[in-house]
Coordinates of C-alpha atoms and ligand atoms in Angstrom, one line a residue:
X721 CA 69.1 48.2 -18.5
X722 CA 71.7 50.9 -18.8
X723 CA 73.8 50.4 -22.0
X724 CA 76.6 52.3 -23.5
X725 CA 76.8 52.5 -27.3
X726 CA 77.9 55.0 -29.9
X727 CA 79.4 57.2 -27.2
X728 CA 76.2 57.7 -25.2
X729 CA 74.1 55.9 -22.5
X730 CA 70.8 54.3 -23.4
X731 CA 68.0 52.5 -21.5
X732 CA 66.1 50.0 -23.7
X733 CA 67.4 51.8 -26.8
X734 CA 66.3 55.3 -25.7
X735 CA 68.9 57.9 -24.9
X736 CA 69.2 58.8 -21.2
X737 CA 69.7 62.4 -22.1
X738 CA 66.5 62.5 -24.2
X739 CA 64.6 60.9 -21.3
X740 CA 65.8 63.5 -18.8
X741 CA 65.1 66.4 -21.2
X742 CA 61.6 65.1 -21.8
X743 CA 60.6 63.9 -18.3
X744 CA 63.0 65.8 -16.0
X745 CA 64.6 64.3 -13.0
X746 CA 64.6 62.4 -10.7
X747 CA 63.1 59.7 -12.8
X748 CA 62.5 55.9 -12.6
X749 CA 62.8 54.2 -16.0
X750 CA 61.7 50.6 -16.6
X751 CA 62.9 48.6 -19.5
X752 CA 60.4 45.8 -20.3
X753 CA 62.8 43.9 -22.6
X754 CA 65.1 43.2 -19.7
X755 CA 62.1 42.2 -17.5
X756 CA 60.8 39.8 -20.2
X757 CA 64.3 38.3 -20.6
X758 CA 64.4 37.6 -16.9
X759 CA 60.9 36.0 -17.0
X760 CA 61.9 33.8 -19.9
X761 CA 65.2 32.8 -18.2
X762 CA 63.3 31.5 -15.2
X763 CA 60.4 29.9 -17.2
X764 CA 62.8 28.1 -19.5
X765 CA 65.0 26.8 -16.6
X766 CA 62.0 24.7 -15.4
X767 CA 59.5 22.4 -16.9
X768 CA 56.0 23.1 -18.4
X769 CA 54.3 22.6 -15.0
X770 CA 56.0 25.7 -13.7
X771 CA 54.0 28.9 -12.9
X772 CA 55.5 32.3 -12.1
X773 CA 53.7 34.8 -9.9
X774 CA 55.3 38.2 -10.1
X775 CA 55.6 39.6 -6.5
X776 CA 54.2 43.0 -7.1
X777 CA 55.3 44.6 -3.9
X778 CA 58.6 45.0 -5.7
X779 CA 57.1 47.2 -8.4
X780 CA 53.4 47.9 -8.5
X781 CA 52.7 50.3 -11.4
X782 CA 49.6 49.0 -13.1
X783 CA 51.3 49.1 -16.5
X784 CA 54.0 46.8 -15.2
X785 CA 51.3 44.5 -13.8
X786 CA 49.6 44.4 -17.2
X787 CA 52.9 43.8 -18.9
X788 CA 53.5 40.7 -16.8
X789 CA 49.9 39.5 -17.3
X790 CA 50.4 39.8 -21.0
X791 CA 53.6 37.6 -21.0
X792 CA 51.8 34.9 -19.1
X793 CA 52.7 35.6 -15.5
X794 CA 50.5 35.4 -12.4
X795 CA 50.7 37.7 -9.4
X796 CA 51.9 37.3 -5.8
X797 CA 50.2 39.8 -3.5
X798 CA 50.7 40.5 0.2
X799 CA 47.8 42.9 0.9
X800 CA 44.2 43.2 -0.2
X801 CA 45.1 46.4 -1.9
X802 CA 47.6 44.6 -4.1
X803 CA 44.8 42.0 -4.8
X804 CA 42.5 44.8 -5.9
X805 CA 45.2 46.4 -8.1
X806 CA 45.9 43.1 -9.7
X807 CA 42.3 42.5 -10.5
X808 CA 42.1 46.0 -11.9
X809 CA 45.1 45.2 -14.1
X810 CA 43.1 42.3 -15.6
X811 CA 44.5 39.3 -13.8
X812 CA 42.2 36.3 -13.4
X813 CA 41.8 36.0 -9.7
X814 CA 42.8 32.3 -10.0
X815 CA 46.2 33.5 -11.1
X816 CA 46.7 35.6 -8.0
X817 CA 48.1 34.3 -4.7
X818 CA 47.5 36.3 -1.6
X819 CA 50.2 35.7 1.0
X820 CA 49.7 38.2 3.9
X821 CA 51.3 38.3 7.3
X822 CA 49.6 39.3 10.5
X823 CA 46.4 40.6 8.7
X824 CA 43.0 40.4 10.2
X825 CA 40.4 37.7 9.4
X826 CA 38.3 40.6 7.9
X827 CA 41.0 41.2 5.3
X828 CA 41.2 37.5 4.4
X829 CA 37.4 37.5 4.0
X830 CA 37.7 40.3 1.4
X831 CA 40.3 38.2 -0.5
X832 CA 38.1 35.1 -0.4
X833 CA 35.3 37.3 -1.9
X834 CA 37.7 38.2 -4.8
X835 CA 38.3 34.5 -5.5
X836 CA 42.1 34.5 -5.2
X837 CA 44.3 31.7 -3.9
X838 CA 44.6 32.2 -0.1
X839 CA 47.8 31.4 1.6
X840 CA 47.8 31.3 5.4
X841 CA 50.8 31.5 7.7
X842 CA 49.6 31.2 11.2
X843 CA 47.5 28.7 13.2
X844 CA 45.1 31.1 14.8
X845 CA 43.8 32.5 11.5
X846 CA 43.9 29.1 9.9
X847 CA 41.5 27.8 12.7
X848 CA 39.2 30.8 12.2
X849 CA 39.4 30.3 8.4
X850 CA 38.5 26.6 8.7
X851 CA 35.7 27.3 11.1
X852 CA 34.2 29.7 8.6
X853 CA 34.8 28.1 5.3
X854 CA 35.4 24.4 6.1
X855 CA 36.4 22.6 2.9
X856 CA 34.5 25.1 0.6
X857 CA 37.5 27.4 0.0
X858 CA 40.9 25.7 -0.6
X859 CA 43.9 27.1 1.2
X860 CA 47.6 27.1 0.8
X861 CA 49.8 26.8 3.9
X862 CA 53.0 28.8 4.4
X863 CA 55.5 26.6 6.1
X864 CA 58.6 27.9 7.8
X865 CA 61.3 25.2 7.1
X866 CA 63.8 27.1 9.3
X867 CA 66.5 27.2 6.7
X868 CA 68.9 30.1 7.3
X869 CA 69.0 32.0 4.1
X870 CA 69.2 35.4 2.6
X871 CA 71.5 38.4 2.3
X872 CA 70.9 39.9 5.8
X873 CA 68.7 39.5 8.9
X874 CA 66.1 42.0 7.6
X875 CA 65.4 40.2 4.4
X876 CA 65.9 36.7 5.7
X877 CA 62.5 35.3 6.9
X878 CA 63.0 31.6 7.4
X879 CA 65.1 31.6 10.6
X880 CA 63.8 30.4 13.9
X881 CA 62.9 33.9 15.2
X882 CA 61.0 34.8 12.1
X883 CA 57.4 35.9 12.2
X884 CA 56.7 34.2 8.9
X885 CA 55.1 30.9 8.3
X886 CA 53.9 27.9 10.4
X887 CA 56.9 26.1 11.8
X888 CA 57.6 22.6 10.6
X889 CA 57.9 21.8 14.3
X890 CA 54.2 22.6 14.7
X891 CA 53.1 19.9 12.2
X892 CA 51.1 18.0 14.7
X893 CA 49.2 21.0 15.8
X894 CA 48.6 22.0 12.2
X895 CA 47.3 18.6 11.3
X896 CA 44.9 18.7 14.2
X897 CA 43.4 22.0 13.1
X898 CA 43.1 20.8 9.5
X899 CA 41.3 17.6 10.5
X900 CA 38.9 19.1 13.0
X901 CA 37.9 21.9 10.6
X902 CA 38.0 19.8 7.5
X903 CA 40.2 22.3 5.7
X904 CA 41.2 21.5 2.1
X905 CA 44.9 22.3 1.7
X906 CA 45.7 22.6 -2.0
X907 CA 49.1 24.1 -1.8
X908 CA 52.3 24.3 0.4
X909 CA 54.4 27.4 0.3
X910 CA 57.7 28.6 1.6
X911 CA 59.7 31.8 1.2
X912 CA 62.9 31.9 3.1
X913 CA 64.3 35.3 2.3
X914 CA 65.9 37.5 -0.3
X915 CA 69.3 37.5 -2.0
X916 CA 69.8 33.7 -1.6
X917 CA 72.9 32.9 -3.6
X918 CA 73.2 29.2 -2.8
X919 CA 71.2 26.7 -4.9
X920 CA 71.6 24.2 -2.1
X921 CA 69.5 26.4 0.2
X922 CA 66.5 26.0 -2.1
X923 CA 67.1 22.2 -2.5
X924 CA 67.4 21.7 1.3
X925 CA 64.2 23.6 1.9
X926 CA 62.5 21.7 -0.9
X927 CA 63.4 18.4 0.8
X928 CA 61.9 19.6 4.0
X929 CA 58.7 20.6 2.2
X930 CA 58.5 17.3 0.3
X931 CA 58.8 15.5 3.6
X932 CA 55.7 17.0 5.1
X933 CA 53.5 16.5 2.0
X934 CA 52.4 13.2 3.3
X935 CA 50.1 15.1 5.7
X936 CA 48.3 16.8 2.8
X937 CA 46.5 14.5 0.3
X938 CA 44.8 17.3 -1.7
X939 CA 47.8 19.2 -3.0
X940 CA 47.7 20.9 -6.4
X941 CA 50.9 22.9 -6.2
X942 CA 54.0 23.6 -4.3
X943 CA 55.2 27.3 -4.1
X944 CA 58.9 27.7 -3.5
X945 CA 58.6 31.4 -3.0
X946 CA 61.5 33.5 -4.2
X947 CA 64.7 35.1 -3.0
X948 CA 66.9 34.6 -6.1
X949 CA 69.9 36.9 -5.9
X950 CA 70.6 39.2 -8.8
X951 CA 74.0 40.8 -9.7
X952 CA 74.4 44.3 -8.3
X953 CA 78.0 45.0 -9.3
X954 CA 79.8 44.3 -12.5
X955 CA 81.1 40.7 -12.1
X956 CA 78.8 40.1 -9.1
X957 CA 77.5 36.6 -8.4
X958 CA 73.9 35.7 -8.7
X959 CA 71.7 32.6 -8.1
X960 CA 72.5 30.1 -10.9
X961 CA 69.0 29.7 -12.3
X962 CA 70.1 27.0 -14.8
X963 CA 71.6 24.9 -12.1
X964 CA 68.6 25.4 -9.8
X965 CA 66.3 24.6 -12.7
X966 CA 68.1 21.3 -13.5
X967 CA 68.4 20.2 -9.9
X968 CA 65.1 21.2 -8.5
X969 CA 63.1 20.0 -11.6
X970 CA 64.7 16.5 -11.2
X971 CA 63.9 16.5 -7.5
X972 CA 60.4 17.7 -8.1
X973 CA 59.7 15.1 -10.8
X974 CA 60.9 12.4 -8.4
X975 CA 58.7 13.8 -5.7
X976 CA 55.6 13.9 -7.9
X977 CA 56.1 10.3 -8.7
X978 CA 56.2 9.3 -5.1
X979 CA 53.2 11.6 -4.3
X980 CA 51.3 9.9 -7.0
X981 CA 50.2 13.0 -8.9
X982 CA 51.7 15.7 -11.1
X983 CA 51.7 18.9 -9.1
X984 CA 52.4 22.5 -10.3
X985 CA 55.7 24.1 -9.3
X986 CA 55.2 27.8 -8.4
X987 CA 57.7 30.7 -7.9
X988 CA 56.9 34.2 -6.9
X989 CA 59.9 36.4 -7.7
X990 CA 60.0 40.1 -7.4
X991 CA 63.6 41.2 -7.5
X992 CA 64.6 38.6 -10.0
X993 CA 62.1 39.8 -12.6
X994 CA 62.3 43.6 -12.2
X995 CA 65.5 44.7 -10.4
X996 CA 67.8 44.9 -13.4
X997 CA 65.1 46.3 -15.6
X998 CA 64.9 49.5 -13.6
X999 CA 67.2 52.5 -13.6
X1000 CA 66.9 55.5 -11.4
X1001 CA 68.1 58.9 -12.8
X1002 CA 69.0 61.9 -10.6
X1003 CA 70.7 65.2 -11.4
X1004 CA 73.8 66.6 -9.6
X1005 CA 72.7 69.7 -7.7
X1006 CA 76.1 70.5 -6.0
X1007 CA 79.6 69.3 -5.7
X1008 CA 80.9 69.9 -2.2
X1009 CA 84.5 69.5 -1.3
X1010 CA 85.2 68.9 2.4
X1011 CA 88.5 68.2 4.1
X1012 CA 88.0 64.5 3.8
X1013 CA 85.7 63.8 0.9
X1014 CA 84.2 65.2 -2.3
X1015 CA 80.4 64.9 -2.0
X1016 CA 78.1 64.7 -5.0
X1017 CA 74.7 66.1 -3.9
X1018 CA 71.7 64.9 -6.0
X1019 CA 68.2 66.3 -6.6
X1020 CA 66.9 63.2 -4.8
X1021 CA 67.3 61.4 -1.5
X1022 CA 66.5 58.3 0.6
X1023 CA 62.9 59.2 0.3
X1024 CA 63.0 58.2 -3.4
X1025 CA 65.3 55.2 -3.1
X1026 CA 65.5 53.8 0.4
X1027 CA 67.5 50.6 -0.1
X1028 CA 71.0 52.0 0.5
X1029 CA 70.0 53.5 3.9
X1030 CA 67.5 50.7 4.8
X1031 CA 69.5 47.6 3.9
X1032 CA 72.9 49.0 3.1
X1033 CA 72.1 47.9 -0.5
X1034 CA 74.5 48.5 -3.3
X1035 CA 73.4 50.3 -6.4
X1036 CA 76.0 50.7 -9.1
X1037 CA 76.3 54.4 -10.0
X1038 CA 77.4 55.8 -13.4
X1039 CA 77.9 59.4 -14.5
X1040 CA 76.1 59.2 -17.8
X1041 CA 76.8 62.8 -18.7
X1042 CA 80.6 62.6 -18.9
X1043 CA 81.5 59.2 -20.3
X1044 CA 85.0 60.2 -21.2
X1045 CA 85.8 62.0 -17.9
X1046 CA 88.7 61.1 -15.7
X1047 CA 87.8 58.6 -12.9
X1048 CA 87.7 60.2 -9.5
X1049 CA 86.4 59.1 -6.0
X1050 CA 83.2 60.6 -4.7
X1051 CA 80.6 60.0 -2.0
X1052 CA 77.2 60.4 -3.5
X1053 CA 74.5 61.7 -1.2
X1054 CA 70.8 62.9 -1.2
X1055 CA 69.2 66.2 -0.3
X1056 CA 67.3 64.9 2.8
X1057 CA 67.9 66.7 6.1
X1058 CA 69.3 63.5 7.7
X1059 CA 72.3 61.5 6.6
X1060 CA 71.2 59.8 3.3
X1061 CA 74.1 58.4 1.5
X1062 CA 73.6 56.5 -1.8
X1063 CA 77.2 55.4 -2.2
X1064 CA 80.5 55.8 -0.3
X1065 CA 83.9 56.2 -2.1
X1066 CA 82.6 55.5 -5.6
X1067 CA 84.7 55.8 -8.7
X1068 CA 82.9 57.9 -11.2
X1069 CA 83.8 59.7 -14.4
X1070 CA 84.5 63.3 -13.3
X1071 CA 81.2 64.8 -11.9
X1072 CA 80.1 68.3 -12.7
X1073 CA 77.0 70.1 -11.4
X1074 CA 74.1 69.4 -13.8
X1075 CA 75.4 65.9 -14.7
X1076 CA 73.0 62.9 -14.5
X1077 CA 73.8 60.0 -12.3
X1078 CA 72.3 56.6 -13.1
X1079 CA 71.5 54.0 -10.4
X1080 CA 71.3 50.4 -11.6
X1081 CA 69.1 47.7 -10.1
X1082 CA 66.4 50.3 -9.3
X1083 CA 63.4 48.3 -10.6
X1084 CA 62.7 46.4 -7.4
X1085 CA 61.8 48.1 -4.1
X1086 CA 62.6 51.5 -5.5
X1087 CA 59.5 53.5 -6.3
X1088 CA 57.3 51.2 -4.1
X1089 CA 59.2 52.2 -1.0
X1090 CA 59.4 55.9 -1.9
X1091 CA 57.8 58.5 0.4
X1092 CA 57.2 62.2 0.7
X1093 CA 59.6 62.7 3.6
X1094 CA 60.8 66.4 3.7
X1095 CA 57.6 67.2 1.6
X1096 CA 59.4 66.1 -1.6
X1097 CA 57.3 65.0 -4.6
X1098 CA 57.7 61.4 -5.5
X1099 CA 59.4 60.9 -8.9
X1100 CA 57.8 60.2 -12.3
X1101 CA 58.0 56.7 -13.8
X1102 CA 58.6 55.9 -17.4
X1103 CA 58.2 52.5 -19.1
X1104 CA 60.1 51.6 -22.3
X1105 CA 57.9 49.1 -24.2
X1106 CA 58.8 47.9 -27.6
X1107 CA 61.4 50.5 -28.0
X1108 CA 59.1 53.5 -27.1
X1109 CA 59.0 55.5 -23.9
X1110 CA 55.7 56.1 -22.1
X1111 CA 55.0 58.2 -19.0
X1112 CA 53.3 55.8 -16.6
X1113 CA 53.2 57.9 -13.5
X1114 CA 53.2 61.7 -13.3
X1115 CA 55.6 63.5 -11.0
X1116 CA 53.7 64.7 -8.0
X1117 CA 52.9 68.3 -7.2
X1118 CA 51.8 70.4 -4.2
X1119 CA 48.2 69.4 -4.7
X1120 CA 49.2 65.8 -4.3
X1121 CA 51.0 66.5 -1.1
X1122 CA 48.0 68.3 0.4
X1123 CA 45.3 66.1 -1.1
X1124 CA 44.1 64.3 2.1
X1125 CA 44.8 67.0 4.6
X1126 CA 41.7 68.6 6.1
X1127 CA 42.0 72.2 7.1
X1128 CA 40.2 73.3 10.2
X1129 CA 38.2 76.4 9.5
X1130 CA 38.9 77.9 13.0
X1131 CA 42.6 78.0 12.1
X1132 CA 42.0 80.3 9.2
Ligands
PLP2693 C1 58.7 39.8 -0.9 C2 58.2 38.5 -1.3 C3 58.5 37.8 -2.5 C4 59.5 38.4 -3.5 O1 60.8 38.4 -3.0 P1 62.0 38.9 -3.9 O2 63.2 38.8 -3.1 O3 61.8 40.2 -4.4 O4 62.0 37.9 -5.1 C5 57.9 36.6 -2.7 N1 57.0 36.1 -1.9 C6 56.7 36.6 -0.7 C7 55.7 36.0 0.1 C8 57.2 37.9 -0.4 O5 56.9 38.4 0.8

């Protein structure tokens, strides 16, 4: 997390200026102390029967995966490639849940071979799965409770038009498939969206899930997915994890009693665990005054941090190079040849060419969504672990860009 002390900015205790001098810019910096604090906050808000599976699509560097494994987390994966990376990072396959959407049966076979917990979200694949594996491989079912939730339509996945999950209105069909193929359902899952502020949304969805458990006698866990909102602005609201912990734990305990067995309570947060722990640093290439605005042009663009252009996401910006500068209004943009604005009308300490701008909340869906658009190299990544900085991904070079291109000899 970006912190200001003794007149300068730091991340995880290391000076931002030193980081930029050492690793250059643009740069992703991850502070593992902040990530661990978030993990503990969630873990401590719930009972001992709670398991947390880090959703690695948010941030997939293998060192981050190893870090979460070491503090006791499991892994939530959405592709076979994430499964393989998780196993490479040392996770026990039993601690990995695989929750794909619209993948082929062939890919699910590969995940079965790895021994991870399979989570299926459509009837067609479930039927094929049952036909092939019967009761020999347990499966979790992703239910769509149709609770409208989440920050906007792109990240809300529980609504009626959503492609995710098996609708609660298809319970009868689902039951028929399970019975006829003798499928052993060991878990129920839901994930209704991202940036859900309201604790009641989780509680309402939980009630719906509890209600359908009577159809599933072999349950071992219920996975409530994720979608916790984190603060993006100073004084921003976030999901009240304490309140959710108290209320959902009570509800869950009551449910387990009526179900007749202690089940495990699972969560699979991405953003909640890593958003605030990540900071993105970019350098000011140019200040451009137009008739209407003062633009700050950075040595980066939407290819490195897509969220503002993709979701209209807010990242708090700070000029870390001029802490005592007069506050002025700027529009901060990237260098991509297409409109790529990081922030409109932002108040920043007077910006000069060469200054470093820090983006907060850059740990989740930052690097993992980065691309080489405009033939730009993807940034380096640095992890701060126990107060020390480590390079965990090299900045790319021209060789990386051309690596898989095959030149036709005749074009020589
Ligand atoms: C993306 C995703 C998550 C993580 O969502 P966050 O909003 O980052 O917490 C969890 N589970 C599934 C199935 C997902 O697709």
